[in-house]
Short mmCIF file of C-alpha atoms in Angstrom, two decimals:
data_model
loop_
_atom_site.label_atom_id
_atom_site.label_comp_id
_atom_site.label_asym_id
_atom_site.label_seq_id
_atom_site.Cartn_x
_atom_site.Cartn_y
_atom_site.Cartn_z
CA UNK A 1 8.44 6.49 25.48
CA UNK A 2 10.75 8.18 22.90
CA UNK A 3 10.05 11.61 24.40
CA UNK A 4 10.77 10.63 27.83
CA UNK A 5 14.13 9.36 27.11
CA UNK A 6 14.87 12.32 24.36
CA UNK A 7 14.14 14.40 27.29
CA UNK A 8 16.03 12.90 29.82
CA UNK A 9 19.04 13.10 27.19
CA UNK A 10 18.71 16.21 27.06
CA UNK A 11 18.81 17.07 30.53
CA UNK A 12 22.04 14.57 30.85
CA UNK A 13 24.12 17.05 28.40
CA UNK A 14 22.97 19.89 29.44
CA UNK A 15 21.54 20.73 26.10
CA UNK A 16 18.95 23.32 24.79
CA UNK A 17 17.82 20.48 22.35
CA UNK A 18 18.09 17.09 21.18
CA UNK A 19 17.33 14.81 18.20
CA UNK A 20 16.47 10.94 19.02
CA UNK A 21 17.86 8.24 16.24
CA UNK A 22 16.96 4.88 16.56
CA UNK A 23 19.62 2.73 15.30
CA UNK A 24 18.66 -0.20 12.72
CA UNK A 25 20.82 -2.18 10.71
CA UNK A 26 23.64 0.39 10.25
CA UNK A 27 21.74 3.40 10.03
CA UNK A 28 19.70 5.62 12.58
CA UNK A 29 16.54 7.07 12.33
CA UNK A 30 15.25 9.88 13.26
CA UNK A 31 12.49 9.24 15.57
CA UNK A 32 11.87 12.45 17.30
CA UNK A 33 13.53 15.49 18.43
CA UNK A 34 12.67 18.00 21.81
CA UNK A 35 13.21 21.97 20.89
CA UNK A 36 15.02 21.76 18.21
CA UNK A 37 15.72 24.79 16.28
CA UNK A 38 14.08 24.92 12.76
CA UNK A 39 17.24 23.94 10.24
CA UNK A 40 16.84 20.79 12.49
CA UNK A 41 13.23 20.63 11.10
CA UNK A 42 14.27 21.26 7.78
CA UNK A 43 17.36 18.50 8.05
CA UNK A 44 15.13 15.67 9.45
CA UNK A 45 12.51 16.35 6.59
CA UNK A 46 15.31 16.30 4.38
CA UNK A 47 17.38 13.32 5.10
CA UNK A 48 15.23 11.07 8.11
CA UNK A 49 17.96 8.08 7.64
CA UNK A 50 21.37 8.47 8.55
CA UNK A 51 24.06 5.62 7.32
CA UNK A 52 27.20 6.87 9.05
CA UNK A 53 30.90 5.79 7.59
CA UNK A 54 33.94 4.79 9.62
CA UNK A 55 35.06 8.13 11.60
CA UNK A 56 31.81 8.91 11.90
CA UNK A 57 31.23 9.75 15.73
CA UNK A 58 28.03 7.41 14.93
CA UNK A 59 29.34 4.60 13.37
CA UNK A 60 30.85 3.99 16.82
CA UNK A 61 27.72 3.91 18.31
CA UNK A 62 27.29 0.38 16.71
CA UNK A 63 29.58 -0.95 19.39
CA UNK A 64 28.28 -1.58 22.94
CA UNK A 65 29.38 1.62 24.73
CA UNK A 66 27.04 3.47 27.20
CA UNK A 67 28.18 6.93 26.89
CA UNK A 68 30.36 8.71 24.22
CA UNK A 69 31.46 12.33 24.68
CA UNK A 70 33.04 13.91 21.34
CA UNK A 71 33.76 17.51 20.74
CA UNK A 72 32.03 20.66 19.87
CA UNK A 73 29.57 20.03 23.20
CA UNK A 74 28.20 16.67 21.91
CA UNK A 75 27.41 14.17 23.49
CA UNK A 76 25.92 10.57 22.53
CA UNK A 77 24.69 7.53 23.93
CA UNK A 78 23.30 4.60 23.38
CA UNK A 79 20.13 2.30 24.63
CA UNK A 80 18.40 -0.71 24.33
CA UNK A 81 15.14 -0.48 22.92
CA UNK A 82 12.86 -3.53 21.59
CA UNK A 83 16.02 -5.18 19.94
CA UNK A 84 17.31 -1.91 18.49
CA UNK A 85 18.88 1.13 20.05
CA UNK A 86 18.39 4.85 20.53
CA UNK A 87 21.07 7.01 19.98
CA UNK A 88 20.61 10.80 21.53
CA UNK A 89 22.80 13.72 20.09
CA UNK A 90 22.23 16.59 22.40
CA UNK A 91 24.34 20.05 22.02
CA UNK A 92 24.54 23.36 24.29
CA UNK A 93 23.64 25.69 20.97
CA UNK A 94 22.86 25.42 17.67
CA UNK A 95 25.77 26.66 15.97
CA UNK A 96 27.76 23.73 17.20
CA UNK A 97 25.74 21.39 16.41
CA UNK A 98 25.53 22.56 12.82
CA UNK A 99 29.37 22.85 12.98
CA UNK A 100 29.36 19.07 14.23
CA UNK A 101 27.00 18.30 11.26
CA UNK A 102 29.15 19.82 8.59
CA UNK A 103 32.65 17.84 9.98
CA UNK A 104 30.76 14.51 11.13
CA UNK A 105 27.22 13.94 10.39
CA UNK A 106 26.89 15.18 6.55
CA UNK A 107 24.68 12.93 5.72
CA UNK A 108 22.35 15.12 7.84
CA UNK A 109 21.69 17.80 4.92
CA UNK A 110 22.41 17.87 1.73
CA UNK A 111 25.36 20.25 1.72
CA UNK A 112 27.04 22.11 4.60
CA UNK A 113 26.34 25.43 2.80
CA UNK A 114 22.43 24.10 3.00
CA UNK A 115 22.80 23.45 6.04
CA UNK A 116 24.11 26.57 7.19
CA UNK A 117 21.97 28.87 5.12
CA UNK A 118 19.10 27.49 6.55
CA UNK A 119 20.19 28.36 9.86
CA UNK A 120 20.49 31.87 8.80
CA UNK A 121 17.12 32.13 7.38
CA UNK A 122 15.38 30.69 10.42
CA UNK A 123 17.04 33.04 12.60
CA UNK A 124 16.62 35.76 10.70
CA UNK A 125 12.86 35.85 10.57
CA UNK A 126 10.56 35.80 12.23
CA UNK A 127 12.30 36.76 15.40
CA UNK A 128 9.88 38.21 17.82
CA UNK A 129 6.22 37.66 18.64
CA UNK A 130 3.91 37.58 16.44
CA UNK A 131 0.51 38.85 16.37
CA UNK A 132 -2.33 37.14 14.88
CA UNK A 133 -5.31 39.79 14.30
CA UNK A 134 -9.20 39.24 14.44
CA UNK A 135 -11.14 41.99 13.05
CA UNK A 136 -14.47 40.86 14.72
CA UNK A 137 -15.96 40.50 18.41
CA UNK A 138 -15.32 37.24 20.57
CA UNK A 139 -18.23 34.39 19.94
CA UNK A 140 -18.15 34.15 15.79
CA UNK A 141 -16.20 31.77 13.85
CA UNK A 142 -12.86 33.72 13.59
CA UNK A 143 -12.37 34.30 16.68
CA UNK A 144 -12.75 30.39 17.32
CA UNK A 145 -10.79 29.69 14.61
CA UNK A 146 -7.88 32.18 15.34
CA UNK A 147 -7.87 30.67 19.20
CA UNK A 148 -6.90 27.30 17.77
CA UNK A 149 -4.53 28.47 15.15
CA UNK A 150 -2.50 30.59 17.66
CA UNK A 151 -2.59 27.37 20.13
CA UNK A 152 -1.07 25.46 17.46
CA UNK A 153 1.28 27.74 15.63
CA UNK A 154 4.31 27.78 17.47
CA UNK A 155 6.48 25.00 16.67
CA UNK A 156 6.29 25.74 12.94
CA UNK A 157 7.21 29.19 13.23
CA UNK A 158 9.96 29.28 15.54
CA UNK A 159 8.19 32.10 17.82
CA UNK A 160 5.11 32.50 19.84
CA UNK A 161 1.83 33.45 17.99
CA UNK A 162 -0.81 35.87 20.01
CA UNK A 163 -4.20 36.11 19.15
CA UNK A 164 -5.23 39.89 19.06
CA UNK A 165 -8.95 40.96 18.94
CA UNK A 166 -9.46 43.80 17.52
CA UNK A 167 -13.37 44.65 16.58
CA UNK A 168 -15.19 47.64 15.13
CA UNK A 169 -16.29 48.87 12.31
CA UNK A 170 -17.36 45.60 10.67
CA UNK A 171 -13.69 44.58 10.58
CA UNK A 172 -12.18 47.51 9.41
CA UNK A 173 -10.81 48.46 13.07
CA UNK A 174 -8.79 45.66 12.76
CA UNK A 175 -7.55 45.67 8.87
CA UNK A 176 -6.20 49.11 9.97
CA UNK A 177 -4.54 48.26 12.86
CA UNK A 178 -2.51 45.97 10.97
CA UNK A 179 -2.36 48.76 8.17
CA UNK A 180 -0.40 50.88 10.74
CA UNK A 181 1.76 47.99 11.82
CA UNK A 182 5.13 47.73 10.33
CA UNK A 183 5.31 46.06 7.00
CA UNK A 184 7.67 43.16 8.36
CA UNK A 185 5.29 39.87 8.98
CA UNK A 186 4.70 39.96 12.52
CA UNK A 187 1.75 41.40 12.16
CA UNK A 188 -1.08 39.48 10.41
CA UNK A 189 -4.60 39.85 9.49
CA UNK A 190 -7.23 37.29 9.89
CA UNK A 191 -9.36 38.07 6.83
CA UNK A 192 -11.95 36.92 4.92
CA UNK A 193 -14.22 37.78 1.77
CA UNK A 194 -16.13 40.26 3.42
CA UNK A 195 -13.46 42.45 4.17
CA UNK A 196 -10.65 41.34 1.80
CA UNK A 197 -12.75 41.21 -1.43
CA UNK A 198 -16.27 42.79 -1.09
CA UNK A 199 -16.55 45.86 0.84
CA UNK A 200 -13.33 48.38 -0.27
CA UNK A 201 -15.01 47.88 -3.71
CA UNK A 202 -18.17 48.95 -3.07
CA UNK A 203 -17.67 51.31 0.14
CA UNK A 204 -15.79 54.11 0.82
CA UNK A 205 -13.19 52.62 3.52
CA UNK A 206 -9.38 53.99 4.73
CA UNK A 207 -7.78 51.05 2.51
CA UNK A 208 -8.54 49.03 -0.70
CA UNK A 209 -8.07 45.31 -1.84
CA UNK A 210 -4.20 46.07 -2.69
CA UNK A 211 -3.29 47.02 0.58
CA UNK A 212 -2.87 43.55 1.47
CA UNK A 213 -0.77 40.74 0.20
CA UNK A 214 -2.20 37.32 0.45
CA UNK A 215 -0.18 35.09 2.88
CA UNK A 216 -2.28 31.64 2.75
CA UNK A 217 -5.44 30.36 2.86
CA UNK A 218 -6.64 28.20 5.72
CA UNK A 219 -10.09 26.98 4.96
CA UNK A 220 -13.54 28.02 4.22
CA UNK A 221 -16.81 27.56 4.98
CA UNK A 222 -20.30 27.17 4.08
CA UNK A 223 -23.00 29.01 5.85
CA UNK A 224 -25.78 27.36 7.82
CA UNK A 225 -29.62 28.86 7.56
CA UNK A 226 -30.64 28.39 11.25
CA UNK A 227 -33.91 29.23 13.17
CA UNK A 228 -35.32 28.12 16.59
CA UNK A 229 -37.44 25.02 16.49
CA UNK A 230 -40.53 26.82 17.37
CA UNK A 231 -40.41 29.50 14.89
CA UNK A 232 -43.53 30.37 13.05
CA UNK A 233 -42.50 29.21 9.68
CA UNK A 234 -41.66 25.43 10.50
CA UNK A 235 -38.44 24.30 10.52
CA UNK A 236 -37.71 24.36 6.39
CA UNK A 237 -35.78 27.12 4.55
CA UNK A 238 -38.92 26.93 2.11
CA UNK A 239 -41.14 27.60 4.84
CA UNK A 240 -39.25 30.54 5.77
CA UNK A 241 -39.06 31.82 2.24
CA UNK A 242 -43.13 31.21 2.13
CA UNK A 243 -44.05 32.82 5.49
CA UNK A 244 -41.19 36.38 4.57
CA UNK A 245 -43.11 36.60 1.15
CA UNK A 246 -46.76 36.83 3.04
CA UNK A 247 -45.46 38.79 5.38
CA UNK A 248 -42.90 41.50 4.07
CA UNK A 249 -40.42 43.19 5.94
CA UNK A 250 -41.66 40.98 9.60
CA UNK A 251 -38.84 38.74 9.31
CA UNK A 252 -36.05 40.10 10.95
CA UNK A 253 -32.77 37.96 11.33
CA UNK A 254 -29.64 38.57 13.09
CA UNK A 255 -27.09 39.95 10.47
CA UNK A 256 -23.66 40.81 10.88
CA UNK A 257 -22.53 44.18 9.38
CA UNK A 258 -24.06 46.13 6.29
CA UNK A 259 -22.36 43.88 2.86
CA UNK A 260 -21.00 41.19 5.73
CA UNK A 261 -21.40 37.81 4.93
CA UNK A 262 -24.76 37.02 6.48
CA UNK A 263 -26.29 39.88 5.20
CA UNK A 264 -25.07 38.83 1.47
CA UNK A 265 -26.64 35.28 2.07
CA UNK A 266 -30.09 36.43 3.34
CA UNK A 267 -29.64 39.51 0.09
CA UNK A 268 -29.41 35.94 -2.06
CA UNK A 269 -32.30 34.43 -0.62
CA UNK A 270 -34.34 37.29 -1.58
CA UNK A 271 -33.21 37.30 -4.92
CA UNK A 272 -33.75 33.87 -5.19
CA UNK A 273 -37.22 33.53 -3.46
CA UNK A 274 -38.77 37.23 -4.09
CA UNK A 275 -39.31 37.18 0.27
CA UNK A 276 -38.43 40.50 1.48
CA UNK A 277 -36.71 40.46 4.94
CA UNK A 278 -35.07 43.16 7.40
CA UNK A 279 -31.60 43.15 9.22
CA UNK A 280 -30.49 43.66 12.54
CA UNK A 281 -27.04 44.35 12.10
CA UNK A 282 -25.25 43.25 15.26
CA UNK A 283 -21.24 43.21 14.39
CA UNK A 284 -20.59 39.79 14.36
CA UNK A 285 -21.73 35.84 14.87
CA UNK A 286 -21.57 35.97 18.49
CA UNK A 287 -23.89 38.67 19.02
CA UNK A 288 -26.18 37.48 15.85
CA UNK A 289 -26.58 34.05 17.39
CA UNK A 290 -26.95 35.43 20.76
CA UNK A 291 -29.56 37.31 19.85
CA UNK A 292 -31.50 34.72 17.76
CA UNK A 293 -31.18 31.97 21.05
CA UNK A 294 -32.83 35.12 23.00
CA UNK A 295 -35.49 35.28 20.51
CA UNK A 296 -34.97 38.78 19.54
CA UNK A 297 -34.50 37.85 16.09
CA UNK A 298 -36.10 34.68 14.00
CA UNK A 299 -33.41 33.40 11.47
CA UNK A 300 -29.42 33.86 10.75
CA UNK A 301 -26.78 32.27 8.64
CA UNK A 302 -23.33 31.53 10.44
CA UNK A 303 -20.46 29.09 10.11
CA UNK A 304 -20.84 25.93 11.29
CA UNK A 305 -18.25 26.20 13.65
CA UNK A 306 -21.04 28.85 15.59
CA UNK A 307 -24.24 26.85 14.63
CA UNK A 308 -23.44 23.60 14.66
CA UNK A 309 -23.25 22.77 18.63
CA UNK A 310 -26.52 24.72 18.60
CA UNK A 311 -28.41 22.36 16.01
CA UNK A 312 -27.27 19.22 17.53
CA UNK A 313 -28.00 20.33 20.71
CA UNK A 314 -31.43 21.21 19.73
CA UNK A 315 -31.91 24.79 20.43
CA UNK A 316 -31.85 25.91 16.35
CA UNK A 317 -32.75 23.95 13.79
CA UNK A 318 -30.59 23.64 10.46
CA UNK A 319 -32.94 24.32 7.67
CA UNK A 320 -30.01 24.26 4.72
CA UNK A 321 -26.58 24.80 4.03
CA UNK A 322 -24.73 26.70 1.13
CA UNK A 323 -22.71 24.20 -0.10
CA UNK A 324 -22.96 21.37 -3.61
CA UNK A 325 -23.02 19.06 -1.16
CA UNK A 326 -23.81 18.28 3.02
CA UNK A 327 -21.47 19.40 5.73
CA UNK A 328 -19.74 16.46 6.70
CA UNK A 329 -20.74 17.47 10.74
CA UNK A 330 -23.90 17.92 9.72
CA UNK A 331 -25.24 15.30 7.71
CA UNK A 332 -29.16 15.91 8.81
CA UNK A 333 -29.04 19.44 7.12
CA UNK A 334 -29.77 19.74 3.57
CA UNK A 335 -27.79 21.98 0.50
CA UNK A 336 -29.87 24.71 -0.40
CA UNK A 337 -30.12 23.28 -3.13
CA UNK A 338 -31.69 20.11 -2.21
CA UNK A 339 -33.97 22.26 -0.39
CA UNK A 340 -35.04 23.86 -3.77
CA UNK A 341 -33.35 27.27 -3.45
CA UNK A 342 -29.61 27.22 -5.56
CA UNK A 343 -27.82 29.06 -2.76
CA UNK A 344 -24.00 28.43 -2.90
CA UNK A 345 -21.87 30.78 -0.85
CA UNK A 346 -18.60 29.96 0.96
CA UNK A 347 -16.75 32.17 3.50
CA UNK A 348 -12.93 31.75 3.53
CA UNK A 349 -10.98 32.46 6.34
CA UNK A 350 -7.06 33.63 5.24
CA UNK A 351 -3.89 35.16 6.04
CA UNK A 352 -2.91 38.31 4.78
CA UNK A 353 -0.18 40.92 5.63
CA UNK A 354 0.12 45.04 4.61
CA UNK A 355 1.81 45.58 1.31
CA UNK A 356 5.82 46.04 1.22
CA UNK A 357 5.90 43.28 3.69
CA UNK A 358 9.27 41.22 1.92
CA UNK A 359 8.30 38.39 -0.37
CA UNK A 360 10.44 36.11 1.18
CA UNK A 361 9.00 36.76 4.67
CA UNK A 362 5.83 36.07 2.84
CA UNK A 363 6.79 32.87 1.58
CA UNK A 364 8.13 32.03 4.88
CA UNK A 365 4.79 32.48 6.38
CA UNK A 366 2.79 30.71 3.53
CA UNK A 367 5.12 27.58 4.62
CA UNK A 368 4.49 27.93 8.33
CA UNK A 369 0.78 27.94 7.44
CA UNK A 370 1.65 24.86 5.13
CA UNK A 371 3.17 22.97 8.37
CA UNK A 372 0.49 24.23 10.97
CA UNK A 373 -2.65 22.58 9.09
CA UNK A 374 -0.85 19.30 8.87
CA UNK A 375 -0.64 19.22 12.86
CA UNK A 376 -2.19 16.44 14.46
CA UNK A 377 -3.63 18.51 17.14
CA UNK A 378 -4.62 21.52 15.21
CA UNK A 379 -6.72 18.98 12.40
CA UNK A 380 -8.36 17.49 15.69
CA UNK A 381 -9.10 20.64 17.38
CA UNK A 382 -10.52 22.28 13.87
CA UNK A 383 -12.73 18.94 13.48
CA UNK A 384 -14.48 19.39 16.75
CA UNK A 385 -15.77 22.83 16.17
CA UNK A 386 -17.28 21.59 12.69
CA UNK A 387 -14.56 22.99 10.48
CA UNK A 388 -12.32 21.58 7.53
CA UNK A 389 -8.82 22.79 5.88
CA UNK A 390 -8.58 24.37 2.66
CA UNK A 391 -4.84 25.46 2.41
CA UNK A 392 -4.00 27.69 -0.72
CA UNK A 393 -0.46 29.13 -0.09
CA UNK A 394 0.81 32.68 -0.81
CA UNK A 395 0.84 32.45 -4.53
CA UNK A 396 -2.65 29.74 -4.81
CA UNK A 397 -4.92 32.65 -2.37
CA UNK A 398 -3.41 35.73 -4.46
CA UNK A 399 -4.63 34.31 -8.01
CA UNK A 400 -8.12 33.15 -5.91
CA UNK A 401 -8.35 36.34 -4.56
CA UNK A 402 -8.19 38.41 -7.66
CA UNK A 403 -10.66 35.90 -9.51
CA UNK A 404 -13.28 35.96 -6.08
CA UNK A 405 -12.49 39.91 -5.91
CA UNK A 406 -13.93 40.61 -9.58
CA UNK A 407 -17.04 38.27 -8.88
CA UNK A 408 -18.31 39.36 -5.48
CA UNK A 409 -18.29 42.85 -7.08
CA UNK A 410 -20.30 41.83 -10.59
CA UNK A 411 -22.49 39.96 -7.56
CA UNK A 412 -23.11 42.92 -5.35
CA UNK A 413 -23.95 45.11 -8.94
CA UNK A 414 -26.29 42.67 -10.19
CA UNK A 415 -28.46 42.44 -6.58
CA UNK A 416 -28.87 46.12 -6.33
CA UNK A 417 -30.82 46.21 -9.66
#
């Protein structure tokens, strides 16, 4: 109901935006606001009650009057609603209605000088599209992921957010395509550990692990040992472990890339287990689980974002996941650990731009990220592909990264022995 009649106020001034305050016992509340330009975010997070004094163009709105018009393009009035009443301040642009906040609304933000320099630092950045980048090929978690984060970004960055696919190369296609971007934060990597941590340390690649500055973290995930029900080893991670050590070298599973993710996992296993299996590197977790549903391969580890429609569905079965404890979506599938193999792995997903991007833009990002896995629809969207949130903001991910950067590399030393 509020947005209706915000929206019809809006269209009654003539305004580009509008803020609805529901009036309760001498002060108004903001209840909801319809394009309103950042500071106006910032102002009703700030201050959500207003208690207007006399000469306050509010404090009028106390009286029974329809329709007020003051200056500066404003206009107000009032409406019953449930025994209180809705006042709408629309304005034509932003600059007057900060200028009508400043001379009759101050209890709006803290200062006028606050209230200004936000508006400066909204508009300022980021002020064109920006581009969201997937290193990887359409049908694996990140491109999922990076599908519902663009959907969702919007509103809490002031601009449009694309998602741009860019595979190859394992990922690296795309890391330097943002490389070769300019350093201003419209351009954004969708990374992970694979690509961000592991693989300029221990392969000879165009950038290294400082070429990026860590922008936030948005979650992470587990990964999910799958196989089709009818595969010759049962359906038990044990099983499969059993069946690769009497047969060496016959298991082949559907990997991603040389040092990717799934290969690391299944590199684990054999560590753990002694089983001795082969990879067919196929670029990514579409093609991998593609290729496993086909039957051209007999096991893989993916996110459960990729997996987990296929296991309840029936078509794979979850034999364990690499995580202390069950995924929440997928309660019938055991740890690893609870299997009897101590396999823990997790694969964040994260936000990172090219060095001598500006630390405040940075920072400015980190936040937007901070607002955008709070949204309503983006948390509901993220729980029906399996997934979870995991924020760590610009300063959080860069000390996790250096600390996950320095073990993946001890890791990948200590398998090759």
């Amino acid at each position: 109901m509020f947005q209706a009649m915000l929206a019809n106020a809006v269209r009654i001034c003539g305004a580009k935006f509008g803020n609805l305050l529901l009036y309760e016992e001498g002060a108004f509340r903001v209840a909801a606001m319809h394009d309103a330009p950042l500071v106006l975010e910032e102002l009703r997070r700030r201050e959500p009650v207003i208690r207007p004094g006399p000469g306050n163009p509010l404090h009028s709105m106390a009286a029974p009057k329809q329709v007020q018009h003051v200056a500066d393009g404003t206009c107000l009035f009032r409406t019953p609603v449930r025994g209180g009443d809705v006042a709408t301040l629309g304005t034509s642009v932003a600059k007057r209605l900060i200028m009508t906040t400043r001379r009759s609304i101050a209890s709006l933000a803290t200062t006028a000088t606050a209230a200004l320099a936000l508006t400066s630092a909204a508009s300022a950045f980021p002020d064109k599209l920006l581009q969201f980048v997937t290193p990887y090929p359409f049908g694996g978690s990140h491109v999922l992921h990076a599908s519902i984060i663009t959907t969702a970004a919007e509103p809490h960055f002031g601009q449009p957010m694309i998602s741009v696919i860019r595979p190859g190369g394992g990922g690296v296609v795309g890391a330097e395509y943002v490389l070769k971007s300019a350093a201003d934060g419209h351009v954004m990597l969708f990374g992970d550990p694979n690509l961000n941590s592991l693989r300029p340390q221990v392969e000879q690649l165009s950038f290294s692990v400082g070429d990026f500055i860590p922008v936030a973290r948005i979650n992470y995930s587990p990964w999910v040992f799958v196989a089709k029900p009818d595969a010759p080893f049962g359906g038990t991670i044990k099983g499969m472990a059993d069946w690769a050590k009497a047969n060496p070298d016959k298991l082949i599973y559907s990997s991603d890339n040389v040092n990717g993710p799934t290969h690391l996992v299944f590199l684990l296993m054999e560590q753990k287990t002694g089983a001795k299996m082969w990879p067919l590197q196929l670029g990514g977790g579409g093609p991998a689980i593609a290729n496993l549903l086909d039957s051209n391969t007999m096991a893989y580890a993916g996110d459960p974002s990729v997996v987990g429609e296929h296991i309840l569905g029936g078509k794979l079965k979850g034999l364990c996941v690499t995580d202390t404890q069950r995924w929440a979506s997928l309660p019938n599938v055991q740890t690893c650990r609870e299997a009897g193999i101590d396999i823990v792995f997790h694969f964040w997903r994260g936000v990172l731009v090219p060095k001598g991007t500006p630390a405040d833009r940075v920072a400015t990002l980190s936040e937007g990220f901070g607002k955008l896995v709070k949204d309503e629809g983006f948390l509901w969207l993220m729980k029906a592909i399996h997934s979870n949130i995991a924020y760590l903001d610009h300063t959080t991910f860069a000390e996790y990264l250096t600390g996950e950067q320095k073990q993946l590399k001890e890791l990948y030393e200590t398998m090759k022995k």
